[in-house]
Amino acid sequence: MNKVVIYKLIVEALKKRFDTAKWAANQAYEAATSEESVAENKYDTFGLEASYLAHGQSQRVLECEKDYLSFLNHDAMIFAEDDEVKTGALVSVVELNATVGDVKWFYLSACAGGLSVDITGGKSVFLVTPSSPVGLTLIGKAEGDEVVLKQSGREIAYEIVSVL
């Protein structure tokens, strides 16, 4: 797995999310300022609701922009073979006791936790923050360590295959 390529895919996904948020904010603004949003009576709250939505969407734009710029202004950190997992690490894990070694990929990120980025072969890289349950479990671990992650309400043991 090429970490630089994965990093570029993450930046592209964050840019797309930022662009989508801007589009949604513009749509919400148009709805809030439209002539059709003017209240016809004291019980008509469509305009008020549309303005709340526009405000929320503008907040989302700021958050998405911050995440995008955070990744855009840094390069992918390259880790040595014996480095511990920390922010910036691309970590692969494989389930212990599994008949087929299905590899899961996590990118430990300071922001944009929960984002899933599709990579080749139908695989995905999941961005996790250091404060998330997965991030807390992975941080400080190294290649070859075993970790237990919750998945669908059950605990599953994994081995860390690589820290890039």
XYZ file of C-alpha atoms in Angstrom:
164
model
C 0.000 0.000 0.000
C 1.419 3.356 -1.025
C 0.785 5.861 1.761
C 1.346 8.902 -0.478
C -1.386 7.676 -2.850
C -3.737 7.034 0.094
C -2.968 10.515 1.441
C -3.857 12.072 -1.922
C -7.125 10.093 -1.999
C -7.961 11.405 1.474
C -7.258 15.000 0.369
C -9.498 14.484 -2.695
C -12.293 13.055 -0.529
C -12.038 15.987 1.896
C -12.137 18.449 -1.019
C -15.248 16.734 -2.387
C -16.879 16.844 1.063
C -16.004 20.557 1.344
C -17.461 21.295 -2.109
C -20.647 19.381 -1.266
C -20.993 21.300 2.002
C -20.624 24.620 0.142
C -23.295 23.562 -2.351
C -25.672 22.536 0.457
C -25.053 25.814 2.296
C -25.853 27.787 -0.850
C -29.061 25.797 -1.339
C -30.072 26.436 2.275
C -29.268 30.145 1.924
C -31.397 30.376 -1.227
C -34.301 28.692 0.567
C -33.966 30.989 3.577
C -33.887 34.193 1.536
C -36.478 33.223 -1.055
C -39.707 35.209 -1.323
C -41.550 31.955 -0.673
C -39.988 31.843 2.804
C -41.791 34.978 3.988
C -44.258 34.038 6.712
C -47.917 34.264 5.703
C -49.154 34.183 9.293
C -47.779 33.855 12.810
C -47.823 30.041 12.597
C -45.808 29.848 9.385
C -42.265 28.976 10.503
C -40.793 27.794 7.195
C -38.577 30.881 6.831
C -37.295 30.581 10.397
C -36.551 26.882 9.954
C -34.793 27.574 6.658
C -32.592 30.206 8.329
C -31.628 27.735 11.082
C -30.725 25.190 8.416
C -28.663 27.776 6.514
C -26.766 28.637 9.695
C -26.062 24.968 10.424
C -24.885 24.388 6.872
C -22.533 27.370 7.072
C -21.032 25.903 10.260
C -20.556 22.595 8.424
C -18.756 24.404 5.589
C -16.295 25.898 8.085
C -15.631 22.485 9.635
C -15.138 20.804 6.241
C -12.843 23.608 5.092
C -10.755 23.298 8.255
C -10.403 19.519 7.761
C -9.488 19.914 4.089
C -6.918 22.644 4.735
C -5.448 20.657 7.609
C -4.613 17.800 5.241
C -3.717 20.040 2.316
C -1.068 21.929 4.296
C 0.815 18.802 5.431
C 2.548 15.914 3.732
C 2.016 12.250 4.474
C 4.335 11.301 7.338
C 6.405 8.212 6.679
C 6.936 5.904 9.653
C 9.868 3.572 10.302
C 9.239 -0.141 10.735
C 9.479 -0.052 14.541
C 7.530 3.198 15.100
C 4.505 3.248 17.368
C 1.078 4.294 16.114
C 0.477 8.028 16.457
C -1.356 10.736 14.548
C -0.489 10.473 10.856
C -0.068 6.694 10.845
C -1.686 4.433 8.270
C -2.349 1.199 10.145
C -3.349 -2.164 8.718
C -4.837 -4.857 10.930
C -5.934 -8.413 10.255
C -8.412 -10.390 12.328
C -6.895 -13.130 14.462
C -8.496 -16.574 14.142
C -10.001 -15.639 10.767
C -9.934 -18.163 7.960
C -9.319 -15.425 5.399
C -6.933 -12.585 6.241
C -9.189 -9.619 5.477
C -7.066 -6.513 6.060
C -8.635 -3.361 7.512
C -6.961 0.009 7.060
C -7.121 2.938 9.495
C -5.579 6.380 9.131
C -5.056 8.063 12.501
C -6.045 11.672 11.853
C -6.392 14.770 14.000
C -9.640 15.600 12.174
C -12.336 14.184 9.864
C -12.910 11.100 11.992
C -15.493 8.745 10.542
C -14.632 9.499 6.915
C -14.229 6.408 4.757
C -12.109 6.654 1.601
C -12.394 4.015 -1.115
C -9.148 2.623 -2.434
C -8.424 0.020 -5.097
C -9.827 -3.479 -4.900
C -13.015 -2.512 -3.091
C -11.114 -1.701 0.092
C -11.540 1.392 2.246
C -9.368 3.408 4.581
C -11.187 4.674 7.670
C -10.090 7.919 9.259
C -10.112 7.721 13.043
C -9.166 10.361 15.569
C -6.930 9.672 18.582
C -9.918 10.249 20.903
C -12.178 7.711 19.148
C -12.471 4.167 20.559
C -10.441 2.731 17.659
C -7.873 5.531 17.897
C -7.487 5.065 21.654
C -6.942 1.350 21.103
C -4.358 1.768 18.321
C -2.337 4.685 19.683
C 1.006 3.639 21.135
C 0.860 0.164 19.621
C 3.373 -1.178 17.078
C 3.567 -3.713 14.283
C 2.910 -7.219 15.613
C 0.836 -6.055 18.611
C -2.598 -7.510 19.212
C -5.557 -5.188 19.756
C -9.220 -5.770 20.507
C -11.736 -3.641 18.603
C -15.496 -3.551 19.012
C -17.414 -4.263 15.838
C -21.194 -4.583 15.709
C -21.341 -4.905 19.482
C -18.781 -7.692 19.789
C -15.086 -7.643 20.538
C -12.763 -8.930 17.827
C -9.023 -9.504 18.212
C -6.748 -8.121 15.497
C -3.022 -8.091 14.873
C -1.350 -4.913 13.637
C 0.283 -5.914 10.353
C 1.887 -2.605 9.429
C 2.319 0.985 10.562
C 3.104 3.241 7.621
